[in-house]
CSV table of C-alpha atoms in Angstrom, one decimal:
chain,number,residue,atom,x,y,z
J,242,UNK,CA,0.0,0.0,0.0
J,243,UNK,CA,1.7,3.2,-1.2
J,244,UNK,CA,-0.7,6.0,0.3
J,245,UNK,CA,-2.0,6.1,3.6
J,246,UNK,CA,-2.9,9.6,4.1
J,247,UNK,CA,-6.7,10.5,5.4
J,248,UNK,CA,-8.0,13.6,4.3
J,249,UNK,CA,-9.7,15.9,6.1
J,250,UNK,CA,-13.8,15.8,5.7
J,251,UNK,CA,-15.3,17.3,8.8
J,252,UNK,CA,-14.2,18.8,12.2
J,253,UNK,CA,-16.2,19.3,15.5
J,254,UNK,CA,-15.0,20.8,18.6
J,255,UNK,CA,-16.4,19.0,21.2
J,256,UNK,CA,-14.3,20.3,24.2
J,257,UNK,CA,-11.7,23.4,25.0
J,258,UNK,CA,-9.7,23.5,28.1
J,259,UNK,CA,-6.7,24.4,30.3
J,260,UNK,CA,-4.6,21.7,29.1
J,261,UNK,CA,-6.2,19.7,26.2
J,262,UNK,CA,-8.6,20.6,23.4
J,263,UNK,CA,-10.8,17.2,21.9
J,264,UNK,CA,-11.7,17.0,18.2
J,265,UNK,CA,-13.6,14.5,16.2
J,266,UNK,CA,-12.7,14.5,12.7
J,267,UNK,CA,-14.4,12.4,10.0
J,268,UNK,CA,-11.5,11.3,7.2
J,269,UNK,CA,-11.4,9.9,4.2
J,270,UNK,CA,-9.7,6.9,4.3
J,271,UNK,CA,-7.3,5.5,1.6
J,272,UNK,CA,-9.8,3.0,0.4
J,273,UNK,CA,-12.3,6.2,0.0
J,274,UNK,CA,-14.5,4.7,2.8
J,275,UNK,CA,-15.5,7.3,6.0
J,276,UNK,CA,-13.9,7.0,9.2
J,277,UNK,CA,-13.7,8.6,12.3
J,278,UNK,CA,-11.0,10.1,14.6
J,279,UNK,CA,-10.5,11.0,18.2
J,280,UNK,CA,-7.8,13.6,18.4
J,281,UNK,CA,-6.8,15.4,21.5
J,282,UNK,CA,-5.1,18.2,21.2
J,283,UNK,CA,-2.1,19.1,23.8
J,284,UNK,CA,0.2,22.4,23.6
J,285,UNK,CA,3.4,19.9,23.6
J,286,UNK,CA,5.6,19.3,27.0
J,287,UNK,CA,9.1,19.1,28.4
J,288,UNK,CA,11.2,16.7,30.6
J,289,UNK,CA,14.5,17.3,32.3
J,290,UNK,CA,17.0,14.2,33.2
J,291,UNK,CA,18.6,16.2,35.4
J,292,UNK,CA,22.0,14.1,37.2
J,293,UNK,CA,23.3,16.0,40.2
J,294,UNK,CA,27.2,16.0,40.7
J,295,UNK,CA,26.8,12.6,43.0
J,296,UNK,CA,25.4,10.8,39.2
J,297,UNK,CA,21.5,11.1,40.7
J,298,UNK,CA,18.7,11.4,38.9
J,299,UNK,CA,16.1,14.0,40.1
J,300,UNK,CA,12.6,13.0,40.2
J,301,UNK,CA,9.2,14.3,41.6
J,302,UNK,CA,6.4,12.7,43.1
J,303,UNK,CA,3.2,13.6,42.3
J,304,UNK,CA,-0.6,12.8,42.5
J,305,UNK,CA,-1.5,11.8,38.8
J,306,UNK,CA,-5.8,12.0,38.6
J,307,UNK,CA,-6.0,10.5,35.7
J,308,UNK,CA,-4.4,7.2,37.5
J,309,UNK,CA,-5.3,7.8,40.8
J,310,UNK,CA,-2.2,7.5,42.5
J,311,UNK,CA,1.4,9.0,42.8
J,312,UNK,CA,3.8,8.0,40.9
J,313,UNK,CA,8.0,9.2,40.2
J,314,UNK,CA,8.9,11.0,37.2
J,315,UNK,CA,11.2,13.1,36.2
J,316,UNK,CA,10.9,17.0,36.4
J,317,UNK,CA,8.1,17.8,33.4
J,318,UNK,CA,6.0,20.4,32.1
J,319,UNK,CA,3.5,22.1,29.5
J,320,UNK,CA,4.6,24.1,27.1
J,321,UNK,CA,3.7,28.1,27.3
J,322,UNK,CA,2.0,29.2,24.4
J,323,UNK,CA,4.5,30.0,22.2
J,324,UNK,CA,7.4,29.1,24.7
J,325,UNK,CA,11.1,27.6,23.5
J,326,UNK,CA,11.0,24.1,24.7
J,327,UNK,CA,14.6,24.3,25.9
J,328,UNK,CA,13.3,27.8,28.0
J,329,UNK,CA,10.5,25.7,29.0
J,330,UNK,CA,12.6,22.8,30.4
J,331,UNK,CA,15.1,25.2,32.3
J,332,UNK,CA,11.8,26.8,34.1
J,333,UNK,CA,9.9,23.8,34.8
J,334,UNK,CA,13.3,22.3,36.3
J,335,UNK,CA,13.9,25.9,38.3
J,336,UNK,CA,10.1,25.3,39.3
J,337,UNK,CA,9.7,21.5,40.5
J,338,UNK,CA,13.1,21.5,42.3
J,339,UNK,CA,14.7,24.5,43.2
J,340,UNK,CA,18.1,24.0,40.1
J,341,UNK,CA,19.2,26.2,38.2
J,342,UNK,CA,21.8,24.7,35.1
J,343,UNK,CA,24.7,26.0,33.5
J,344,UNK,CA,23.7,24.1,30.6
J,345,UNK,CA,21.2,21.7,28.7
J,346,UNK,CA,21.0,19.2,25.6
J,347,UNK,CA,18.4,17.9,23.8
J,348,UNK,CA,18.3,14.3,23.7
J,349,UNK,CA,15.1,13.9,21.3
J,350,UNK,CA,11.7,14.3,21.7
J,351,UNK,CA,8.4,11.7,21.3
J,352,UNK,CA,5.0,11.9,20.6
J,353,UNK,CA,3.6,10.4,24.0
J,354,UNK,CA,0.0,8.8,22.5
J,355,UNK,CA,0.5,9.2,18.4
J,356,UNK,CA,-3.2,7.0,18.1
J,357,UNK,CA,-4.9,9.9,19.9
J,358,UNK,CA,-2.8,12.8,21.1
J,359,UNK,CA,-0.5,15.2,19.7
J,360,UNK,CA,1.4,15.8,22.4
J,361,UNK,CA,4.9,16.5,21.6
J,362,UNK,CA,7.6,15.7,24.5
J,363,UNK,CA,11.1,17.4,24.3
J,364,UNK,CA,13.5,15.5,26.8
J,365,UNK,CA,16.4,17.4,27.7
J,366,UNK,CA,19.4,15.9,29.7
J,367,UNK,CA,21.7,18.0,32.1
J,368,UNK,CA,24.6,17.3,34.7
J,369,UNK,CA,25.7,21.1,35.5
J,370,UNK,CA,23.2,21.9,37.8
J,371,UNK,CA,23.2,25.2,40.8
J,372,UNK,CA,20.6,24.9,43.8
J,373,UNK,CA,19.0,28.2,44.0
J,374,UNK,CA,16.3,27.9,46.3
J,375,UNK,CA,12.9,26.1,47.0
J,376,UNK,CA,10.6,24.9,45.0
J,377,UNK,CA,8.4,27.1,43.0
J,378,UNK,CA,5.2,25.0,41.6
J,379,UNK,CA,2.1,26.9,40.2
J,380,UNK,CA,-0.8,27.2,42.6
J,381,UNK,CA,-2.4,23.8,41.7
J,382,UNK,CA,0.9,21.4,41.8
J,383,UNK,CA,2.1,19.7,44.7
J,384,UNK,CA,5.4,17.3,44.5
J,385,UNK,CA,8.3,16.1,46.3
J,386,UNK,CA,12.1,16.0,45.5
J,387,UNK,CA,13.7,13.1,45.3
J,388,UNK,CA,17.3,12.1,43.9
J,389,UNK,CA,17.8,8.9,42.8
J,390,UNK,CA,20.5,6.5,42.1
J,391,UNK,CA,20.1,4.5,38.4
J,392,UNK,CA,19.8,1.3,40.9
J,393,UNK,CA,17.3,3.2,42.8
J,394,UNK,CA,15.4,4.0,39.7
J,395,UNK,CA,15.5,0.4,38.4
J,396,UNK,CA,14.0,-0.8,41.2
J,397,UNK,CA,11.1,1.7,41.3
J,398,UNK,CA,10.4,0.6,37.9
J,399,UNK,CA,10.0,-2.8,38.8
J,400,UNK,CA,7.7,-2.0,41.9
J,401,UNK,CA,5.9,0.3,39.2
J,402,UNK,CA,6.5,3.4,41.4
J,403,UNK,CA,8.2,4.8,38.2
J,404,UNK,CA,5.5,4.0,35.4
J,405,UNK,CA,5.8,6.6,32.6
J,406,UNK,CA,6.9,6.3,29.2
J,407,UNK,CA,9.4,9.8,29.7
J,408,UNK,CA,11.0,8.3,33.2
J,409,UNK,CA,11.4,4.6,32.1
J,410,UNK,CA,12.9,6.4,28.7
J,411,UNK,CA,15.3,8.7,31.2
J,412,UNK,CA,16.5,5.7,33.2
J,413,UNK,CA,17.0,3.4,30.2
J,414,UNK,CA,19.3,5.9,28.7
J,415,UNK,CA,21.2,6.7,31.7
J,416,UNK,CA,21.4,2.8,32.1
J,417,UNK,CA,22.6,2.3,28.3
J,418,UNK,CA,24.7,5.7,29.1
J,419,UNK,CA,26.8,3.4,31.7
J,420,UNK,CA,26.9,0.5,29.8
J,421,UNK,CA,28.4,1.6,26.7
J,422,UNK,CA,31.1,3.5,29.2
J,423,UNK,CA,32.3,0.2,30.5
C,48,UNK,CA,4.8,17.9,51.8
C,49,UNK,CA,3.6,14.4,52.8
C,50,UNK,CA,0.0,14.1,51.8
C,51,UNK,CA,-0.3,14.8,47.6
C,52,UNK,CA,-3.6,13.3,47.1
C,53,UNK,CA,-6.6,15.2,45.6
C,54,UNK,CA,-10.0,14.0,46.4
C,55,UNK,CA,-13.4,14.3,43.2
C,56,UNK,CA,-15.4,17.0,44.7
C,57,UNK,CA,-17.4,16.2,41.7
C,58,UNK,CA,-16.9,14.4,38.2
C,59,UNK,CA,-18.6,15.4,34.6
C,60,UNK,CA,-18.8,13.1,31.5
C,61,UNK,CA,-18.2,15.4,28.7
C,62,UNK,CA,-17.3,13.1,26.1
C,63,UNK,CA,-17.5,8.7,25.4
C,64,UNK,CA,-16.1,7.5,22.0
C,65,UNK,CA,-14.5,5.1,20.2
C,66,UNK,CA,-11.0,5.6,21.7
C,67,UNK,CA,-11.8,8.0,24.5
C,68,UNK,CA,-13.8,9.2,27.4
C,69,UNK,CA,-13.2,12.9,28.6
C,70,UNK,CA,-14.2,13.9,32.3
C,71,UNK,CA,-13.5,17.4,34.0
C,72,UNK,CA,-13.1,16.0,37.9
C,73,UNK,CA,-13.0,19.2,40.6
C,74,UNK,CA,-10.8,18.1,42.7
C,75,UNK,CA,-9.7,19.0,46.4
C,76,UNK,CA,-5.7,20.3,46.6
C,77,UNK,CA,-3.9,19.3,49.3
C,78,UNK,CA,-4.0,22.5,50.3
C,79,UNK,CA,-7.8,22.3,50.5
C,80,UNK,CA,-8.3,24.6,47.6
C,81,UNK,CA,-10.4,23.0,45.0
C,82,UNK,CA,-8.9,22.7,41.3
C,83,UNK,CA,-9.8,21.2,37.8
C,84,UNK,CA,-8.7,18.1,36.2
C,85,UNK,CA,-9.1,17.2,32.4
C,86,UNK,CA,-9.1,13.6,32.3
C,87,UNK,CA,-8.7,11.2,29.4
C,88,UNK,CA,-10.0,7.5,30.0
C,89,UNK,CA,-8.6,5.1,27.2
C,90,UNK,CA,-8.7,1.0,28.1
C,91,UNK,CA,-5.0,0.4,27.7
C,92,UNK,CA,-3.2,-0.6,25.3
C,93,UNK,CA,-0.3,-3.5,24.3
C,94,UNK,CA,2.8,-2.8,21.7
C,95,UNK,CA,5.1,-5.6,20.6
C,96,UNK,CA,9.3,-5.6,20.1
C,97,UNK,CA,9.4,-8.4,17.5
C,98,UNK,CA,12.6,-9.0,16.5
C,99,UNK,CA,13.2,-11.7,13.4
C,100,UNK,CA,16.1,-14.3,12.9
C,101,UNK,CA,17.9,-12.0,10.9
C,102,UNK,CA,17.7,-9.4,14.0
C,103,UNK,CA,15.4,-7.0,12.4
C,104,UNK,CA,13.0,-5.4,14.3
C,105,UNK,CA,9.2,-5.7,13.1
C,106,UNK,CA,7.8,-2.3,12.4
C,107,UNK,CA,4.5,-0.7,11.1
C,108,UNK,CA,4.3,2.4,9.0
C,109,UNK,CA,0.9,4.2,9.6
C,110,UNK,CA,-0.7,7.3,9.3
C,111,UNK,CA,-1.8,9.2,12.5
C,112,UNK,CA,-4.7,11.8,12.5
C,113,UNK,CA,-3.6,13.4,15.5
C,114,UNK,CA,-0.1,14.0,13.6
C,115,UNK,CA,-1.1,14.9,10.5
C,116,UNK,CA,1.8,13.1,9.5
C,117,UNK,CA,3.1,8.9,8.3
C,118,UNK,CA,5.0,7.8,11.1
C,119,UNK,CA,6.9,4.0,11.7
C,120,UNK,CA,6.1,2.4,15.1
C,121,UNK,CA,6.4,-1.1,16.5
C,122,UNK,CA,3.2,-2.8,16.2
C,123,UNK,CA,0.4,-2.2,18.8
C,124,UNK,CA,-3.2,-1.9,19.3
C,125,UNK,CA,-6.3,-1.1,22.3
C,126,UNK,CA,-7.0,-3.3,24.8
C,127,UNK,CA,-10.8,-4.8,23.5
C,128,UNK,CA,-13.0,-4.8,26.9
C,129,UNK,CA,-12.3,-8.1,29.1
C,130,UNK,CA,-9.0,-8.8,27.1
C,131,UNK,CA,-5.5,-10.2,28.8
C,132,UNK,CA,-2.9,-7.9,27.3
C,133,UNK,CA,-0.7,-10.8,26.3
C,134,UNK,CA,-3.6,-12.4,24.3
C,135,UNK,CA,-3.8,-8.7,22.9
C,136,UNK,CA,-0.5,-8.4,22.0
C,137,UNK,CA,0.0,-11.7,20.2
C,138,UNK,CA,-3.7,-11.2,17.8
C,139,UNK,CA,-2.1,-6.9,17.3
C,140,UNK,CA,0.9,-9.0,16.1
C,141,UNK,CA,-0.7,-11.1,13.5
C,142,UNK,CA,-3.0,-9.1,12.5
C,143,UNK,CA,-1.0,-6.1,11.8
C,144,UNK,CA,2.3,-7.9,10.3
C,145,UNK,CA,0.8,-11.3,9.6
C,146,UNK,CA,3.3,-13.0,12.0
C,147,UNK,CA,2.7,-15.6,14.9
C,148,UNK,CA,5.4,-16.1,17.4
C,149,UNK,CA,6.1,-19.2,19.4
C,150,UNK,CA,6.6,-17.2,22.8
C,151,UNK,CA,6.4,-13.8,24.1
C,152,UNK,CA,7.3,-12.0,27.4
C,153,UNK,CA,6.4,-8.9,29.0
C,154,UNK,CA,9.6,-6.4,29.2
C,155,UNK,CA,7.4,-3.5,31.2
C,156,UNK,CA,4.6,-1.0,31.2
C,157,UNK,CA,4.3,2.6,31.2
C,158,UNK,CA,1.5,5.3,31.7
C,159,UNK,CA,2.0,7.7,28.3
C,160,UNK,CA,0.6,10.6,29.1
C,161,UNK,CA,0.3,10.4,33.2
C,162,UNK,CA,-0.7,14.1,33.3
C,163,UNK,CA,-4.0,14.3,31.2
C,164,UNK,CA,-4.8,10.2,30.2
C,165,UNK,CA,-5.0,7.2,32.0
C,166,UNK,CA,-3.9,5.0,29.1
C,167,UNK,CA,-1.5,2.5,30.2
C,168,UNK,CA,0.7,0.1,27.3
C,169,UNK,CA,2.1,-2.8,27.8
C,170,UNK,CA,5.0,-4.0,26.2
C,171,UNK,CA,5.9,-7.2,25.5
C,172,UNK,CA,9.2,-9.1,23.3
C,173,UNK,CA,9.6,-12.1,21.4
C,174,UNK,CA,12.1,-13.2,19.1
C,175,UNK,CA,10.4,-16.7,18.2
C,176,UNK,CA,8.4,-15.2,15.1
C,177,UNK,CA,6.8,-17.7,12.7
C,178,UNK,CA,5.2,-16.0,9.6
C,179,UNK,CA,1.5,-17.1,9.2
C,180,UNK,CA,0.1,-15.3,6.4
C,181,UNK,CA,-0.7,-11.7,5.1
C,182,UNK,CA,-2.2,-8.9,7.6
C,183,UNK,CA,-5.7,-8.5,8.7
C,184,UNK,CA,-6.0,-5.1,9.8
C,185,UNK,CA,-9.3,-3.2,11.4
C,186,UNK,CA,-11.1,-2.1,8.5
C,187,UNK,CA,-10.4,1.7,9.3
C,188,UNK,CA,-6.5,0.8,9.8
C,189,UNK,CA,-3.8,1.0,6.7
C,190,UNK,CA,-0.6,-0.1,6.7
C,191,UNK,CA,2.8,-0.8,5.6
C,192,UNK,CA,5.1,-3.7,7.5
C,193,UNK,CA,9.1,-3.2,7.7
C,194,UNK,CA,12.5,-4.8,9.0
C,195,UNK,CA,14.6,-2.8,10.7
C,196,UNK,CA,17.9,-3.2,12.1
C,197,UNK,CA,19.0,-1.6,15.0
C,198,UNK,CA,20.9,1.1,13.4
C,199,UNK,CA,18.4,1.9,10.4
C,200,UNK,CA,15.9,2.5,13.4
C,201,UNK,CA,18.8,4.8,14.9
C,202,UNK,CA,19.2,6.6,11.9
C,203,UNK,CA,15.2,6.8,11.1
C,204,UNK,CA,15.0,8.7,15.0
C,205,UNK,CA,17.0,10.9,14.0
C,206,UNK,CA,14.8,11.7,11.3
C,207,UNK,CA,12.2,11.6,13.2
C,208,UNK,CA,10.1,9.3,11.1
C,209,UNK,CA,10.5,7.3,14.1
C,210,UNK,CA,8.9,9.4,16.8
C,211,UNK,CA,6.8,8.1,19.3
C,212,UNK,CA,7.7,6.8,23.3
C,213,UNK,CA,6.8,3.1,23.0
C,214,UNK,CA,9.1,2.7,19.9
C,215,UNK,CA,12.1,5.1,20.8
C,216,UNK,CA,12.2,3.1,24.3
C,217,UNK,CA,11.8,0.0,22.1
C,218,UNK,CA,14.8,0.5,19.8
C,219,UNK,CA,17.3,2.0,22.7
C,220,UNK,CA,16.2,-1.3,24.4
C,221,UNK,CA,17.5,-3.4,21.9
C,222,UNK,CA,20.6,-1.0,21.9
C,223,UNK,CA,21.4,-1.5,25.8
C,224,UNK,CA,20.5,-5.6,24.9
C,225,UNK,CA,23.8,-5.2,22.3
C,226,UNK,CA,25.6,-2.8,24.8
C,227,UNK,CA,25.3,-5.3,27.3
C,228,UNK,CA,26.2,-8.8,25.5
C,229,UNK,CA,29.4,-6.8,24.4
């Protein structure tokens, strides 16, 4: 099959919010039939593997609603409207945990839910990092600091404390990181 | 900070597809404050690293709405209602790349989208592929099936025709499998 595109037939708004707008869109699909698709819209996000000078990773716990529970990640946040992701991912780290960075790299970025989002997520990685003070989170975000050792990580992940796509990604690459080192 | 929960003052239905649910939840802060939660309800979903006896990695080249864009992914697919995600995986397998596989293990699961969505994948591995017969896709689903080595998938990151979490983690996991037998 050479040509999968699906054009554009209708689009309804069903919902606009703080953080996510929902389409439905009805396509026409490469064999000309109708179908229908879902898409949430999302502003696009950051992530910051940030590794203090002792080789820890700084993470956050935070209450997730949509799971019902708290669970590990590291530092992460929604794009501004019209924001540089990298300015983005020195703020939200400044914000969550108090560090400041003498510098950042990107080290890619990944569409978190391609089947119905388009949420963008732009890691960034960073070992240079200057406490400047406490935390600064906006009025409805409330996390704790943690720093982490890859070992420590690892074992999170297995007792599913760390369970998102961005924080299994961070510890994988600081794991393969260490490995191709040795 | 010890206590990070946030209890449903109330809970509103806004939206039930397909794909999706949407609910706005209000929500008490643990600083008793009340606050608004956009939440996405999706029943889970599996994705499979299926590598072949030449060491090629199975991949799926499909067109995503939400994207506007053709992007290559390991093969996955929704949770049906009821459905054990390793029975899920293995039927996503065949029907999307025609291919069996004698065994397959689970290698982890991760929450996508932890901020806004609920959707959790599952991810599972096999190397024990035994090709059945041609696909047998949904009838709103197109695609085209590919073998990738490692380093094709590399190079297709950095293009970022390969651009979503469940494959990026997919491919540096069979890069930290090399790293490590080395």
């Amino acid at each position: 099959m050479e040509n999968l595109y699906e054009k554009t037939i209708s689009k309804e708004q069903i919902y606009s919010g703080k953080v996510i707008d929902l389409y439905i869109e009805e396509v026409e699909l490469p064999n000309k039939k109708i179908g229908r698709r879902e898409v949430v819209k999302h502003p696009g996000a950051v992530a910051v593997l940030a590794v203090t000078n002792e080789g820890k990773i700084l993470m956050v716990e935070q209450f997730r609603k949509p799971l019902e529970k708290t669970i590990i990640e590291i530092p992460a946040g929604k794009l501004e409207k019209g924001e540089d992701p990298l300015e983005c991912a020195k703020r939200e780290l400044l914000e969550e945990t108090g560090f400041a960075c003498e510098s950042m790299e990107s080290i890619g970025s990944f569409y978190t839910s391609p089947g119905f989002a388009d949420e963008l997520i732009h890691l960034y990685y960073t070992n240079t990092l200057i406490k400047q003070g406490d935390q600064m989170t906006d009025e409805d975000e409330f996390l704790n600091v943690l720093e982490l050792s890859i070992d420590e990580a690892k074992e999170l992940m297995k007792k599913q404390q760390i369970h998102d796509a961005k924080t299994a990604y961070s510890v994988m690459y600081m794991e393969l990181t260490r490995a191709l080192k040795k």
